[in-house]
Tab-separated table of C-alpha atoms in Angstrom:
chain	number	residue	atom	x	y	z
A	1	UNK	CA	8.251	17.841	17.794
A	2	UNK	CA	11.031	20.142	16.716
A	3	UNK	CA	13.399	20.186	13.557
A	4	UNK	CA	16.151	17.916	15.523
A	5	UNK	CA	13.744	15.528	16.722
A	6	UNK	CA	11.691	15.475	13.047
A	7	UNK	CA	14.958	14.923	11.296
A	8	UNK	CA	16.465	12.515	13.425
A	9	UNK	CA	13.171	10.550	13.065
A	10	UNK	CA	13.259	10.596	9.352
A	11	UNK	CA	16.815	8.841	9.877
A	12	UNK	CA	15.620	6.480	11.836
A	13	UNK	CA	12.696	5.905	9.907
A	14	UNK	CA	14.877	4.819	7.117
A	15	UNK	CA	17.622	3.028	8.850
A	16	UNK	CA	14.949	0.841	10.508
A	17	UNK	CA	12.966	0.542	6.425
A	18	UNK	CA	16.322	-0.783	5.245
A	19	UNK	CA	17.124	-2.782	8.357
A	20	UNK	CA	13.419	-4.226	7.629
A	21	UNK	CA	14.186	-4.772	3.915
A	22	UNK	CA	17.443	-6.839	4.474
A	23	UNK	CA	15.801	-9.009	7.002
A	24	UNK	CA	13.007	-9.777	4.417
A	25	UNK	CA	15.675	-11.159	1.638
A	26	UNK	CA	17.467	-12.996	4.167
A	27	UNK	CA	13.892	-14.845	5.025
A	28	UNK	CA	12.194	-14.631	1.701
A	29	UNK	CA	14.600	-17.388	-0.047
A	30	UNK	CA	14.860	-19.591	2.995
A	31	UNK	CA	12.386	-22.486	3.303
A	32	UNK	CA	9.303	-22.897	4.511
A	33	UNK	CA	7.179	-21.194	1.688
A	34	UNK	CA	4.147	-20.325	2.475
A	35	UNK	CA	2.712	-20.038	-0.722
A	36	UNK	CA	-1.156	-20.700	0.202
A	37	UNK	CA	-0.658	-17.599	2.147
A	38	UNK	CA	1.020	-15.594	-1.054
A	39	UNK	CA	-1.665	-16.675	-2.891
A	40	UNK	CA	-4.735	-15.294	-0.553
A	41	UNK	CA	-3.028	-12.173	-0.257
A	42	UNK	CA	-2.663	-12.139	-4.134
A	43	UNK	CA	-6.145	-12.321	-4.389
A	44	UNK	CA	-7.337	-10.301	-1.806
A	45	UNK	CA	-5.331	-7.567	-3.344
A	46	UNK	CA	-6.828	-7.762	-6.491
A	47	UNK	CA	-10.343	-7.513	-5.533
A	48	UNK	CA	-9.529	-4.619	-3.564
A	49	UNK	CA	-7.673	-2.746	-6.230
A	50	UNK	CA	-10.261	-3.821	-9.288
A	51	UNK	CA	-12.716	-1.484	-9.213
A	52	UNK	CA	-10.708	2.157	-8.572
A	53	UNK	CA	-7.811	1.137	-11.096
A	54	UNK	CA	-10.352	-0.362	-13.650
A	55	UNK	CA	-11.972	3.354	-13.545
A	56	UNK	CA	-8.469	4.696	-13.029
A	57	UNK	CA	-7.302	3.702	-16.143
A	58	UNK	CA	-10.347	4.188	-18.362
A	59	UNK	CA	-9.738	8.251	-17.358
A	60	UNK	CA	-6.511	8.033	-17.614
A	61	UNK	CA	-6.557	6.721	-21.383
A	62	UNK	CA	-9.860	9.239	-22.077
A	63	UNK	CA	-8.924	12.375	-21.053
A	64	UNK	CA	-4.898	11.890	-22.644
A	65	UNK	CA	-6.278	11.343	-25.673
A	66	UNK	CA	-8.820	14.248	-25.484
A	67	UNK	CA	-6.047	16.172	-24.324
A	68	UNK	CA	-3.371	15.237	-27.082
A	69	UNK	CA	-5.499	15.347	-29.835
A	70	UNK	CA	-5.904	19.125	-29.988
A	71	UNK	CA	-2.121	19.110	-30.104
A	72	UNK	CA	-1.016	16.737	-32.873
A	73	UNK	CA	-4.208	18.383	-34.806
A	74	UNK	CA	-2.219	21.598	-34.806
A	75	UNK	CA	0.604	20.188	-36.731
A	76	UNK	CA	-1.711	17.583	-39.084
A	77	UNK	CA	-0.113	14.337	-36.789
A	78	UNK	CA	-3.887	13.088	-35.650
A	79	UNK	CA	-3.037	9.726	-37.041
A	80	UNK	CA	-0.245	9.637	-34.193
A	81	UNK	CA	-2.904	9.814	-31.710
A	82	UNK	CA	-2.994	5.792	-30.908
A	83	UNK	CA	0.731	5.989	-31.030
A	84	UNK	CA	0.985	8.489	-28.502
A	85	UNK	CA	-1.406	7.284	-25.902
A	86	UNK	CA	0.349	3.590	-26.183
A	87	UNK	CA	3.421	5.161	-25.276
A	88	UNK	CA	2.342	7.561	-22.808
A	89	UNK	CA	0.436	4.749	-20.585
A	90	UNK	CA	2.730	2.093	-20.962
A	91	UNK	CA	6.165	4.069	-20.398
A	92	UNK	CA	5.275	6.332	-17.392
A	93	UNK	CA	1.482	6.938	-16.616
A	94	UNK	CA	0.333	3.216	-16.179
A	95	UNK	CA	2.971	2.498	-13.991
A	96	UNK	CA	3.423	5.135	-11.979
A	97	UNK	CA	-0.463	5.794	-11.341
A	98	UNK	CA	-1.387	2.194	-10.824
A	99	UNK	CA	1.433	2.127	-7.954
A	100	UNK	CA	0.456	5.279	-6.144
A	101	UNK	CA	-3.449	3.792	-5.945
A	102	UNK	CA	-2.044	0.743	-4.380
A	103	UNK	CA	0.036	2.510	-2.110
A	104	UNK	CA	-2.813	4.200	-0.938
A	105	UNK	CA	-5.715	1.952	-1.353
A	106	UNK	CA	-3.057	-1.684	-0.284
A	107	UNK	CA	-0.193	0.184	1.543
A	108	UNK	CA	-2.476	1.484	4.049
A	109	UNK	CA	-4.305	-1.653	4.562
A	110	UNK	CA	-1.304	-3.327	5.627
A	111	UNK	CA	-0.283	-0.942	7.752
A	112	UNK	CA	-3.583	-0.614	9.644
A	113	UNK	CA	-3.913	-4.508	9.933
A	114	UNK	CA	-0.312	-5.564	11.032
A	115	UNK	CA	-0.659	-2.173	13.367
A	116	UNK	CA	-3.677	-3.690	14.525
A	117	UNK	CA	-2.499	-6.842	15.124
A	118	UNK	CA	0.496	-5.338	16.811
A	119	UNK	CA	-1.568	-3.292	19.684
A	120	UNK	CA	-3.766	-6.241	20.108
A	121	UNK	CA	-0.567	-8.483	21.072
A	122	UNK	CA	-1.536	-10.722	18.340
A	123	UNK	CA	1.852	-10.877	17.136
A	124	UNK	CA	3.446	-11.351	20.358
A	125	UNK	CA	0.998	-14.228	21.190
A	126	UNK	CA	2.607	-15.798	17.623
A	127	UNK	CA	6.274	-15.339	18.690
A	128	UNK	CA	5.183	-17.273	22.012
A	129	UNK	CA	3.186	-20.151	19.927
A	130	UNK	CA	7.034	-20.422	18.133
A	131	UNK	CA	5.298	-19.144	15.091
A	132	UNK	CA	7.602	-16.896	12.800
A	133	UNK	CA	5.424	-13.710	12.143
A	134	UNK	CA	7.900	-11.994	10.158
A	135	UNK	CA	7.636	-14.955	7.855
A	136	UNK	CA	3.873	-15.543	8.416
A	137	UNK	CA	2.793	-11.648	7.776
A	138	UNK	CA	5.161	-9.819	6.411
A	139	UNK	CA	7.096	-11.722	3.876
A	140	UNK	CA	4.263	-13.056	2.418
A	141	UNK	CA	2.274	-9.754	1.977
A	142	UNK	CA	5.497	-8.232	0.076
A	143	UNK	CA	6.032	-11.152	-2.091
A	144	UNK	CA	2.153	-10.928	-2.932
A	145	UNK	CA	2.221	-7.085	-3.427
A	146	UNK	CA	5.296	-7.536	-5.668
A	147	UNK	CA	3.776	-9.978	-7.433
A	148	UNK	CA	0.361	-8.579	-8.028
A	149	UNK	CA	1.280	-4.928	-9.267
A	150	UNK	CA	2.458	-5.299	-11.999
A	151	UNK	CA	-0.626	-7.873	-13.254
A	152	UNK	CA	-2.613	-4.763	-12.211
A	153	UNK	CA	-0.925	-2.650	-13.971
A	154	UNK	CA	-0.528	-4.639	-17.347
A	155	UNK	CA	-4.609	-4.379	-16.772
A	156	UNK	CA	-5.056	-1.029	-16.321
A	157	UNK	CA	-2.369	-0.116	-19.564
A	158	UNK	CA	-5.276	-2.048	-21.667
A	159	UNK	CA	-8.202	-0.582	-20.081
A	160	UNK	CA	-6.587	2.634	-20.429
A	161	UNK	CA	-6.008	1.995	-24.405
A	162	UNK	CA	-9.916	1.138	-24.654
A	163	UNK	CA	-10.318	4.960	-22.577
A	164	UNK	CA	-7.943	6.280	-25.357
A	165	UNK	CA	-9.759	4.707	-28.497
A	166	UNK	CA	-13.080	6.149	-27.089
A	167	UNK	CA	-11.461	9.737	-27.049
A	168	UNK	CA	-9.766	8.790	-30.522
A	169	UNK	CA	-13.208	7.785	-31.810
A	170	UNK	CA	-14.662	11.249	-30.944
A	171	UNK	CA	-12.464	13.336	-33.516
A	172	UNK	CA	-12.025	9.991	-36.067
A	173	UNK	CA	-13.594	7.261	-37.911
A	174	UNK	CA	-11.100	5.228	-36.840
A	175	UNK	CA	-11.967	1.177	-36.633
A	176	UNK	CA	-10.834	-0.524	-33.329
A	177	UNK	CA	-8.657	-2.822	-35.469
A	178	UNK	CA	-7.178	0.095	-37.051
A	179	UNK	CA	-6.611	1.623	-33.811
A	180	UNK	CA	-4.740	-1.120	-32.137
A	181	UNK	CA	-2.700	-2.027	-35.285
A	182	UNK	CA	-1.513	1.728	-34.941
A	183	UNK	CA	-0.968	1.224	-31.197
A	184	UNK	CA	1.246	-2.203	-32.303
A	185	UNK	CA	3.266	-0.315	-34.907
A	186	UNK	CA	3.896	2.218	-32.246
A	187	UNK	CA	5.093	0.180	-29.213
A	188	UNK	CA	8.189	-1.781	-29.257
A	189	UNK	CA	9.378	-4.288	-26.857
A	190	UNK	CA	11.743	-1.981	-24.956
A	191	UNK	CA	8.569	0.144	-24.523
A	192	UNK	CA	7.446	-2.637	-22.754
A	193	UNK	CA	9.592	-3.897	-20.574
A	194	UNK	CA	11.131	-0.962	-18.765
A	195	UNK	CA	7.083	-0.062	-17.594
A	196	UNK	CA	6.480	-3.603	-16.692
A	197	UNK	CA	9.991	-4.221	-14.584
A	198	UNK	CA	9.907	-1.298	-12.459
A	199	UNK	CA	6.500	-2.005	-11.151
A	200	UNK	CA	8.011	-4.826	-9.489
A	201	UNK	CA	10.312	-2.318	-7.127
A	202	UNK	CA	6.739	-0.396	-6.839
A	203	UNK	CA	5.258	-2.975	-5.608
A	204	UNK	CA	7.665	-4.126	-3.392
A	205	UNK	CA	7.647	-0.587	-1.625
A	206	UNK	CA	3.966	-0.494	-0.911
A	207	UNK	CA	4.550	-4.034	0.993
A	208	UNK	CA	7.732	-3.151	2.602
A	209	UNK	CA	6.768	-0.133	3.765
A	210	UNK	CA	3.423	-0.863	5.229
A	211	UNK	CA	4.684	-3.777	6.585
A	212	UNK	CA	7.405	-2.372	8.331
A	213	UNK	CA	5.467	0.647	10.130
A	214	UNK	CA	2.383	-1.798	10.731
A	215	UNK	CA	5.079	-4.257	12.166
A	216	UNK	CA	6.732	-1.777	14.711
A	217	UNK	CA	3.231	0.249	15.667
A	218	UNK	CA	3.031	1.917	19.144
A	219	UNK	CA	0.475	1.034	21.142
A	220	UNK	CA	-3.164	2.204	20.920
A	221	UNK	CA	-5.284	3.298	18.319
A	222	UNK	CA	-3.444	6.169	17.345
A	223	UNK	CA	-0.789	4.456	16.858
A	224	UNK	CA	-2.681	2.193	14.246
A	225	UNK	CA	-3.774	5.370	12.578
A	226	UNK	CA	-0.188	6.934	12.453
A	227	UNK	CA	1.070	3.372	10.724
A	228	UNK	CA	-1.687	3.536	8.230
A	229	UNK	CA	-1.145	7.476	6.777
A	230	UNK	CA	2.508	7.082	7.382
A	231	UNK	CA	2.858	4.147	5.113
A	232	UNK	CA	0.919	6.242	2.130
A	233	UNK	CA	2.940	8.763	2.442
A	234	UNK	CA	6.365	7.269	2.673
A	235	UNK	CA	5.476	4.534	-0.167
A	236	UNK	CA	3.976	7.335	-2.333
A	237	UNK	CA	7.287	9.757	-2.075
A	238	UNK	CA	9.650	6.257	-2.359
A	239	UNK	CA	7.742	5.221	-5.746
A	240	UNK	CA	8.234	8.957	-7.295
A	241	UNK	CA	11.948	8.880	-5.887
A	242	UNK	CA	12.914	5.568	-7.493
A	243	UNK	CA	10.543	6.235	-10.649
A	244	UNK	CA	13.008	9.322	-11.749
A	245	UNK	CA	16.054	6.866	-10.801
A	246	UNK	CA	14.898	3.774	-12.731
A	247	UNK	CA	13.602	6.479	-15.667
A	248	UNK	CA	17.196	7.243	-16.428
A	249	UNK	CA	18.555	3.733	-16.203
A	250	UNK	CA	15.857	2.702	-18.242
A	251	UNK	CA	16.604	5.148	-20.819
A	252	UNK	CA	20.310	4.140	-20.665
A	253	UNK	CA	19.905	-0.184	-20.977
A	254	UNK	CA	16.853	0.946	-23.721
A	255	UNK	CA	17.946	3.967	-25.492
């Protein structure tokens, strides 16, 4: 494939992601909701994710804090250690971490199983039973994706702050209570809030975009493959893309 034909791809990769993404608010709101199915994918999306971001964010937590401490010891500011790690993980690298390990380990699953379903003429065989599969697969795996990120990532911001107090505990005698009442006098509620809201737009990329490739696989197995690494890829550079735009209106609504 050459430059023209890579290029006018891309566009048409993205006029068919937003096509996808207006056809999903137009059926997301209207009734039937199929919130048994929501919930299944909910779950099954947690167990899958547990284990890697539960690690994820212990290391994340550990080695900031043995990284940082070094740092504020230069300048006498170790006390600001439990302070700095809060804000660190809940501001930027709980977020944004947490959502590029779903895109990977969730994104990909969705695009591999509707792609799957898609060269098996599953989904065909539910358009002729009158069954709705845009409803039935797709809008309920990105309502469960946006949904279920940021829980996830509300989890792995504390597991990371337990990583953190480990490294803190290293260097200090510092109490956990201590620790966590410095965390709390550190982190204020528009700390909070900016990390926790654009997880939901995170979230709602991973499921949109695997969806939408799975959805509109070409035949064969390749074609499964190709809809399973596309959708990491394409979620992973979306999530950095919107992270630096919501940064800076984050920074603008929470000074």
């Amino acid at each position: 494939m050459n430059l023209t034909e890579r290029v006018n791809q891309f566009f048409l990769t993205i006029g068919g992601l937003t096509a996808f993404s207006i056809r999903f608010f137009a059926e997301a709101f209207r009734p039937p909701y199929e919130i048994g199915e929501i919930k299944k994918h909910m779950d099954e999306l947690g167990v899958k994710t547990f284990s890697i971001v539960s690690v994820t964010g212990f290391i994340i937590g550990l080695v900031l804090g043995m990284q940082t401490q070094p740092v504020l010891a230069r300048f006498g500011a170790e006390m600001f250690l439990p302070g700095t790690i809060a804000l660190s993980v809940i501001r930027e690298l709980g977020p944004v971490l947490t959502a590029l390990i779903f895109a990977g380990r969730v994104g990909s699953g969705i695009g591999a199983e509707l792609g799957s379903m898609r060269v098996t003429e599953q989904i065909d065989a539910m358009e002729v039973s009158a069954v709705d599969p845009f409803r039935f697969l797709v809008v309920t795996r990105v309502i469960a994706t946006t949904l279920m990120l940021p829980l996830l990532t509300v989890y792995v911001d504390f597991i990371a702050l337990i990583g953190g107090y480990i490294a803190v505990i290293i260097t200090q005698n510092l109490t956990f209570a201590y620790y966590i009442q410095l965390v709390l006098e550190a982190v204020t509620f528009s700390d909070v809030i900016p990390g926790i809201a654009k997880t939901f737009v995170f979230g709602f990329i991973v499921g949109i975009v695997g969806s939408y490739l799975g959805f509109n696989a070409s035949k064969g197995t390749e074609g499964v493959g190709k809809a399973s690494t596309t959708a990491v890829v394409i979620s992973s550079l979306l999530i950095l893309l919107f992270d630096s735009i919501l940064v800076r209106i984050t920074l603008i609504i929470f000074p």
